[in-house]
mmCIF file of C-alpha atoms and ligand atoms in Angstrom:
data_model
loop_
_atom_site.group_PDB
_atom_site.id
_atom_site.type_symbol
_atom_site.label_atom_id
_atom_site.label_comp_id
_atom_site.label_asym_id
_atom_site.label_seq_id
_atom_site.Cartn_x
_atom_site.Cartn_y
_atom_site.Cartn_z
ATOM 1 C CA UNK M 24 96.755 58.896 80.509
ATOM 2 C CA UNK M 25 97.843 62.138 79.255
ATOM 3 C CA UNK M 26 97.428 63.748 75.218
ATOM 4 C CA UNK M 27 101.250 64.539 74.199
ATOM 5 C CA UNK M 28 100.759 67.940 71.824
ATOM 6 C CA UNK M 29 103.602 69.621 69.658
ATOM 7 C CA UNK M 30 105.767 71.815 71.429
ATOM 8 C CA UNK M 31 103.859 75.223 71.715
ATOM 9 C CA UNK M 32 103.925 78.121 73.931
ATOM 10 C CA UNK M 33 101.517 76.102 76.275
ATOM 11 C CA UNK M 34 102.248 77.973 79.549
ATOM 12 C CA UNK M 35 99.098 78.775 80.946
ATOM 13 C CA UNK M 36 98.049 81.202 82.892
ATOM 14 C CA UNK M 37 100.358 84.495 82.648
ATOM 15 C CA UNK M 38 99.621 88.099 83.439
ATOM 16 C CA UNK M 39 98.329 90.322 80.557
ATOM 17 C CA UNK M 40 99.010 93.890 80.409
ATOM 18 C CA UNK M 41 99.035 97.300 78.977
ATOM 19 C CA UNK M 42 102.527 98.540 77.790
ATOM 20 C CA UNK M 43 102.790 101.937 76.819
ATOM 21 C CA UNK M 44 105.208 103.618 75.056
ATOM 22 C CA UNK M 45 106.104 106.645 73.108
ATOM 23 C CA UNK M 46 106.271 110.429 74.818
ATOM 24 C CA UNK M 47 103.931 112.094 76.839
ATOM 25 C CA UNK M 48 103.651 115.048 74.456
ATOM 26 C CA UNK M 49 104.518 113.440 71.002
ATOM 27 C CA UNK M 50 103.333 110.109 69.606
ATOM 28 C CA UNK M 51 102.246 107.206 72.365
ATOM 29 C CA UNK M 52 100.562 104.113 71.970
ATOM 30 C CA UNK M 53 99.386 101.168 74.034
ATOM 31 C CA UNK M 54 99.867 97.409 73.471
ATOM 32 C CA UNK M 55 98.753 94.682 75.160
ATOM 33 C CA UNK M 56 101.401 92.044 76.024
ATOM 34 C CA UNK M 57 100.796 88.761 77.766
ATOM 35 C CA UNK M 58 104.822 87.714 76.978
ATOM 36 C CA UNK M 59 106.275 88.948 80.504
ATOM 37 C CA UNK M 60 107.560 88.324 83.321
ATOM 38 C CA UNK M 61 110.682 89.103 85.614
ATOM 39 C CA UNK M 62 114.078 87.995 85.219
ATOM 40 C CA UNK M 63 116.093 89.303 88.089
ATOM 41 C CA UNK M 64 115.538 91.182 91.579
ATOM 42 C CA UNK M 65 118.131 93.394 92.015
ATOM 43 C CA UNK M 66 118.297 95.121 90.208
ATOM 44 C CA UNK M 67 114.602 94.806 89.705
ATOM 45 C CA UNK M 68 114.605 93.432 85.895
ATOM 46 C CA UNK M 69 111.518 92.124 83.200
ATOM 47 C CA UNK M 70 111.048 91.349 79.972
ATOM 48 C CA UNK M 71 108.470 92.302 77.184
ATOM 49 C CA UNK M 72 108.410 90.375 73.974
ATOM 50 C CA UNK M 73 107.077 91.987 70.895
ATOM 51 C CA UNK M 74 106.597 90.691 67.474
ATOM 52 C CA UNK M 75 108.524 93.262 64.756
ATOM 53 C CA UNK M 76 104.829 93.978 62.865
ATOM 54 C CA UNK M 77 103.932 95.511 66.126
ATOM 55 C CA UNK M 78 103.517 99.538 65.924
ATOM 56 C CA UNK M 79 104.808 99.847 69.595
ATOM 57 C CA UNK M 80 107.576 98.120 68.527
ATOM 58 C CA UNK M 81 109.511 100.801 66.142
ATOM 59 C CA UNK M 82 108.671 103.189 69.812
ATOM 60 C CA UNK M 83 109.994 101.239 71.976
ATOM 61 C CA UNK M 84 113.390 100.241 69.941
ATOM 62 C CA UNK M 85 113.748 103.973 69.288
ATOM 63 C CA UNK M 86 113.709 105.715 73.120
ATOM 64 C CA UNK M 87 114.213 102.540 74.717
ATOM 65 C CA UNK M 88 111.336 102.915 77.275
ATOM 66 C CA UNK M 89 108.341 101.789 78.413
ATOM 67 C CA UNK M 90 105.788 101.392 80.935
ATOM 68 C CA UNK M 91 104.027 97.871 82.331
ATOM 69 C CA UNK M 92 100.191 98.878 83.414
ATOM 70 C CA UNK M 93 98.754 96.260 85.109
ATOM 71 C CA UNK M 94 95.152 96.360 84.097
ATOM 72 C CA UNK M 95 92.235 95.678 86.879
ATOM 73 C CA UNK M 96 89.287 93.780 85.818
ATOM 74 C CA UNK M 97 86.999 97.078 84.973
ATOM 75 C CA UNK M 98 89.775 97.417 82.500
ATOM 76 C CA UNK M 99 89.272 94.166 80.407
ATOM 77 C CA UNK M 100 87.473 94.971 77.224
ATOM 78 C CA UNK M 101 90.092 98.140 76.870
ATOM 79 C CA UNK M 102 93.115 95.918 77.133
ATOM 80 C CA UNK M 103 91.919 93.468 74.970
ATOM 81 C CA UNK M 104 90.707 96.642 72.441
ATOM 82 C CA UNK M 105 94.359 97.539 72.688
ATOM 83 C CA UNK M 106 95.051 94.104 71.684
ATOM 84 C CA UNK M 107 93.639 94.114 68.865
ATOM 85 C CA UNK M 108 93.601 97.232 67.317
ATOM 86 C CA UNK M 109 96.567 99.164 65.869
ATOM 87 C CA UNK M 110 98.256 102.267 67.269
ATOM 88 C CA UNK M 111 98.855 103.220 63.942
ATOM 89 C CA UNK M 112 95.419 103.298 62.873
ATOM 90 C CA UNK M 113 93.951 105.166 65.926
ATOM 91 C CA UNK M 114 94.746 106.498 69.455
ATOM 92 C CA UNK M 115 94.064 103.812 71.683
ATOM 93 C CA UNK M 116 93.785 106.350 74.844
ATOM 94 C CA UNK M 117 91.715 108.245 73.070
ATOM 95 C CA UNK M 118 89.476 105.415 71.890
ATOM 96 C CA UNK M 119 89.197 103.419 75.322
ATOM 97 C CA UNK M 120 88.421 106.919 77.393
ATOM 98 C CA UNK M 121 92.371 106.330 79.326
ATOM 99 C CA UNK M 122 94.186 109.112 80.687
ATOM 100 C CA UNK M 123 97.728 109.665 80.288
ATOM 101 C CA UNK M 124 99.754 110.655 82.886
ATOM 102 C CA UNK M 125 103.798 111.717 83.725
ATOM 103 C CA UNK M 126 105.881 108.848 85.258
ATOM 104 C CA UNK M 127 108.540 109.712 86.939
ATOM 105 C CA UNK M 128 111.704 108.490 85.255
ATOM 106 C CA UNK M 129 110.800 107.624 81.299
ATOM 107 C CA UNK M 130 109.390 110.353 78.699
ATOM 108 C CA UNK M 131 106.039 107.043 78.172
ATOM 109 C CA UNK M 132 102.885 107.833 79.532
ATOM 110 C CA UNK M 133 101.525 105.780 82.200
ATOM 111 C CA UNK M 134 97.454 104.830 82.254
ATOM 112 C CA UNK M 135 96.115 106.685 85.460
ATOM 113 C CA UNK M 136 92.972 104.047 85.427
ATOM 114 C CA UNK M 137 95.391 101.231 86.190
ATOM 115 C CA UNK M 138 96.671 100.314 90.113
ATOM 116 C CA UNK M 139 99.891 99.493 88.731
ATOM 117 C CA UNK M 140 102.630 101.510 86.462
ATOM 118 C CA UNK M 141 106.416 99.926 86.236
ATOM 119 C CA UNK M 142 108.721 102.328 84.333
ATOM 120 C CA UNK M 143 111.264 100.472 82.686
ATOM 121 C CA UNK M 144 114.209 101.162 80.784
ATOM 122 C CA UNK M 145 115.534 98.532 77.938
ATOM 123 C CA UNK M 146 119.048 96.761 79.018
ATOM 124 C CA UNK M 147 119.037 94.335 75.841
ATOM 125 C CA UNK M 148 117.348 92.927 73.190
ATOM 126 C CA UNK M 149 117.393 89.894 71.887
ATOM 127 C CA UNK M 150 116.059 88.591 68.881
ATOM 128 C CA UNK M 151 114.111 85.762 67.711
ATOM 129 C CA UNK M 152 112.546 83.991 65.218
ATOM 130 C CA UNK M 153 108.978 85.508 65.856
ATOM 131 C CA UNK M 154 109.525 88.214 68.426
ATOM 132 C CA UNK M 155 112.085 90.504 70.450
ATOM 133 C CA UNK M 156 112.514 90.263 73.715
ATOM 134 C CA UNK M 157 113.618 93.678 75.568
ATOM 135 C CA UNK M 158 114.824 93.043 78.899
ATOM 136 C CA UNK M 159 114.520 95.833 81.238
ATOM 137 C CA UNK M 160 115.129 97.473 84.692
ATOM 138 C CA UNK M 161 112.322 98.464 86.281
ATOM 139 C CA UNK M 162 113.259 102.126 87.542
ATOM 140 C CA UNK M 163 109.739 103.645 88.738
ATOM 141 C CA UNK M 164 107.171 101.457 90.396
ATOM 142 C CA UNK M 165 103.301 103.555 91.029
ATOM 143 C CA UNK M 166 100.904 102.352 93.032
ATOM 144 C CA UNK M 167 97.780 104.022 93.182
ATOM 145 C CA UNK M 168 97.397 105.028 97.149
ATOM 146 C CA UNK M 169 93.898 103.427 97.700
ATOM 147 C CA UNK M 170 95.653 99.810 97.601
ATOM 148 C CA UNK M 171 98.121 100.829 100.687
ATOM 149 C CA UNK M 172 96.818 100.339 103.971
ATOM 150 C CA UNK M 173 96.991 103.317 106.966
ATOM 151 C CA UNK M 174 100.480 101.734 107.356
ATOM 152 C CA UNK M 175 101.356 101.775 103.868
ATOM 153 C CA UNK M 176 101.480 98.136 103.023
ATOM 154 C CA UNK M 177 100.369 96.627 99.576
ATOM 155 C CA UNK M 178 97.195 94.955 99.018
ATOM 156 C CA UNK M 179 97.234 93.523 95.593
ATOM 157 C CA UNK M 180 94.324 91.303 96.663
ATOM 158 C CA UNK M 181 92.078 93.983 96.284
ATOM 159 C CA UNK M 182 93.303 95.116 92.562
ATOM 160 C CA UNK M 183 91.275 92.908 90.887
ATOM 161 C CA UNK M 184 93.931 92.265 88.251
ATOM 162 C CA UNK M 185 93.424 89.968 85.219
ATOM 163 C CA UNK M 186 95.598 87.127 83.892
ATOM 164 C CA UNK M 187 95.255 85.781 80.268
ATOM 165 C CA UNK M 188 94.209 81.417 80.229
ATOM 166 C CA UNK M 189 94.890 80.543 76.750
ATOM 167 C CA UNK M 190 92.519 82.430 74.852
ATOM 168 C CA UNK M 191 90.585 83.959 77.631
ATOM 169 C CA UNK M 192 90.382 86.620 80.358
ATOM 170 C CA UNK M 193 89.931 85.875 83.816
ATOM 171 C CA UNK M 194 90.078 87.937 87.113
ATOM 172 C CA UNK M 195 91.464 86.506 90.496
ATOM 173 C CA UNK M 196 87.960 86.945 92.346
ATOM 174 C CA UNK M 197 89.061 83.367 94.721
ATOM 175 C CA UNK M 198 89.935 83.341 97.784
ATOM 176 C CA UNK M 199 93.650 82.922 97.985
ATOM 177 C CA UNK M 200 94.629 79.246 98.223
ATOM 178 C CA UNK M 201 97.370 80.059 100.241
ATOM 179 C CA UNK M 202 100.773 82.357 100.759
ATOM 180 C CA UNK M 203 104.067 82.310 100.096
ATOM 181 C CA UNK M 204 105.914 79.607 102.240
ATOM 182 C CA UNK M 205 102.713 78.036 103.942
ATOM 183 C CA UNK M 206 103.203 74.641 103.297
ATOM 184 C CA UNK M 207 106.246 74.991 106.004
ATOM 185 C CA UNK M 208 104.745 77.812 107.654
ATOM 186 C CA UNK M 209 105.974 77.584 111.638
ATOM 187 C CA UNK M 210 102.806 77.540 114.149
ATOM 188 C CA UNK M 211 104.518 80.224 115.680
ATOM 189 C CA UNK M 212 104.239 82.468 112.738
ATOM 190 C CA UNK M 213 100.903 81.136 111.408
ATOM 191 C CA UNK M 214 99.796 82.408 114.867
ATOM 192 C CA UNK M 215 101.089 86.118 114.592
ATOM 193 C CA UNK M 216 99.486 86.481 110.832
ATOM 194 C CA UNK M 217 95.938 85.007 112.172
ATOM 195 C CA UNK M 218 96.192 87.667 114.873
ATOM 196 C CA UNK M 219 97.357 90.461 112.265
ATOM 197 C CA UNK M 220 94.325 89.449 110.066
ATOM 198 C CA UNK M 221 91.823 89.474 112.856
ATOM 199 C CA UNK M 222 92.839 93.505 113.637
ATOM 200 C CA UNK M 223 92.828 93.956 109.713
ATOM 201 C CA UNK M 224 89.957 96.529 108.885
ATOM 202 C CA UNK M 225 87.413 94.540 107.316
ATOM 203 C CA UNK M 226 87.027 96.676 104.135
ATOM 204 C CA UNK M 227 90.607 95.750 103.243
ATOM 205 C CA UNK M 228 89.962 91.635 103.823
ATOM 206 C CA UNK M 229 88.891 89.876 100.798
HETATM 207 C C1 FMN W 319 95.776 89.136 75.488
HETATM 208 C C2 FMN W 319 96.740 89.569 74.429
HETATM 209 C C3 FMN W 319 98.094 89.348 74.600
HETATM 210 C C4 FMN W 319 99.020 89.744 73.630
HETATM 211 N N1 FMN W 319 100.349 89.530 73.842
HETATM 212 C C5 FMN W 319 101.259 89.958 72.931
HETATM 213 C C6 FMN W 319 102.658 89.790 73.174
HETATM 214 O O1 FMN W 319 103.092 89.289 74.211
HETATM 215 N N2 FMN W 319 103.513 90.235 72.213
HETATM 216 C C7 FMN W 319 103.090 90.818 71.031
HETATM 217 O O2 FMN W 319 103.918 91.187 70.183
HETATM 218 N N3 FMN W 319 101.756 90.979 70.797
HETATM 219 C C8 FMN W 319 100.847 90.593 71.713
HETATM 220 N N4 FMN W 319 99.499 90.771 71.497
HETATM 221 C C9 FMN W 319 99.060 91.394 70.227
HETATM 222 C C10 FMN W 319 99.204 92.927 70.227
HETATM 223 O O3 FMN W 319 98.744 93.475 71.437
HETATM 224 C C11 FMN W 319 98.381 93.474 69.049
HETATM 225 O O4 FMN W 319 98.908 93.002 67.841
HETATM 226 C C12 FMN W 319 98.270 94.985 69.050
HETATM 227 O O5 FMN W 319 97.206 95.355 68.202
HETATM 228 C C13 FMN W 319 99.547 95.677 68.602
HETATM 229 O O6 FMN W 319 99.362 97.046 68.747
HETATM 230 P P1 FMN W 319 100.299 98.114 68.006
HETATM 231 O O7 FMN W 319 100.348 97.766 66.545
HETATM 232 O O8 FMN W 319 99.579 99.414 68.287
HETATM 233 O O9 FMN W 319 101.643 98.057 68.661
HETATM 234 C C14 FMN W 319 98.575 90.383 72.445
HETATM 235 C C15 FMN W 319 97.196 90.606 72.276
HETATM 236 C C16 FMN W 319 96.292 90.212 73.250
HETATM 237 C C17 FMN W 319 94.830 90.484 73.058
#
């Protein structure tokens, strides 16, 4: 038997990261955002929804930029600091010992403590009842080089990043369940990535 509930935002778990916005020089803030995701690949293309009492709000309708940090776990109790407290009140970077750095593309800061820094640039907005939703292309994507291997591949596995299970914080320490396509995986293929794994250094295996 299963409890029917009211409609709610019941989608459980999604990412939760560290937006910034603002200028490098001038004002900049950081807000936490758990509403995200991506709409389209190419061009690349995501979304951040933001209530209107938000501070990072008025910043981010104004220059029409931001940044998506994603946040490893070491970085927990400063992205939930940034989710609580307002930029408007204090400086968040400041307060949670970050460093802001250049991107390449927008005029926002990125946070040089997190792996990962998309620089985006609003497309649309759309408004509704409780939030706004800007919808972006992602034009800048940083990674920070101790995640690429000697060949220059991606390992996110060893990022530690967080994702947000209705009301809590939780990293992604498990062993991954599976990968993309497995459950129709050829042998023939299953074979070659066993191999590749074996001759993977094993600092870099999880
Ligand atoms: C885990 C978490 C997720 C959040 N997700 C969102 C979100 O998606 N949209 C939003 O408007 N506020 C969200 N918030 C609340 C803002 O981060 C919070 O109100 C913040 O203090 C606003 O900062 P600002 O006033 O400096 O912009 C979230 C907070 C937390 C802790």
């Amino acid at each position: 038997m299963k409890k029917e509930f009211k409609p709610g935002t019941m989608l459980n778990p999604v990412p939760t990261v560290m937006v910034t916005c603002g200028t490098m020089g001038g004002e900049h803030n950081i807000i936490t955002i758990a509403w995200t995701g991506i709409v389209n690949s190419e061009p690349p293309m995501t979304y951040v929804s933001v209530r209107k009492s938000r501070f990072s709000h008025g910043m981010i309708e104004k220059s029409g930029e931001f940044v998506i940090n994603l946040p490893s776990e070491d970085m927990t109790f400063a992205m939930d600091y940034c989710g609580v407290k307002s930029g408007c009140d204090v400086d968040k970077f400041v307060a949670q010992g970050l460093t802001p750095v250049p991107g390449s593309h927008v005029a926002c800061p990125m946070i040089k403590e997190a792996p990962v820094n998309l620089e985006c640039v609003v497309k649309d907005v759309r408004e509704y009842p409780s939030h706004d939703m800007f919808v972006a292309e992602i034009v800048g994507v940083h990674v920070d080089e101790k995640y690429l291997d000697e060949k220059g591949k991606l390992d996110f596995g060893r990022m530690n990043l967080i994702c947000y299970n209705h009301g809590f914080y939780y990293g992604l320490q498990s062993k991954p369940l599976g990968r993309f396509g497995y459950s129709v995986m050829k042998p023939k293929t299953k074979k070659r990535i066993a191999g590749e794994n074996r001759r993977r250094p094993k600092s870099a295996k999880k």
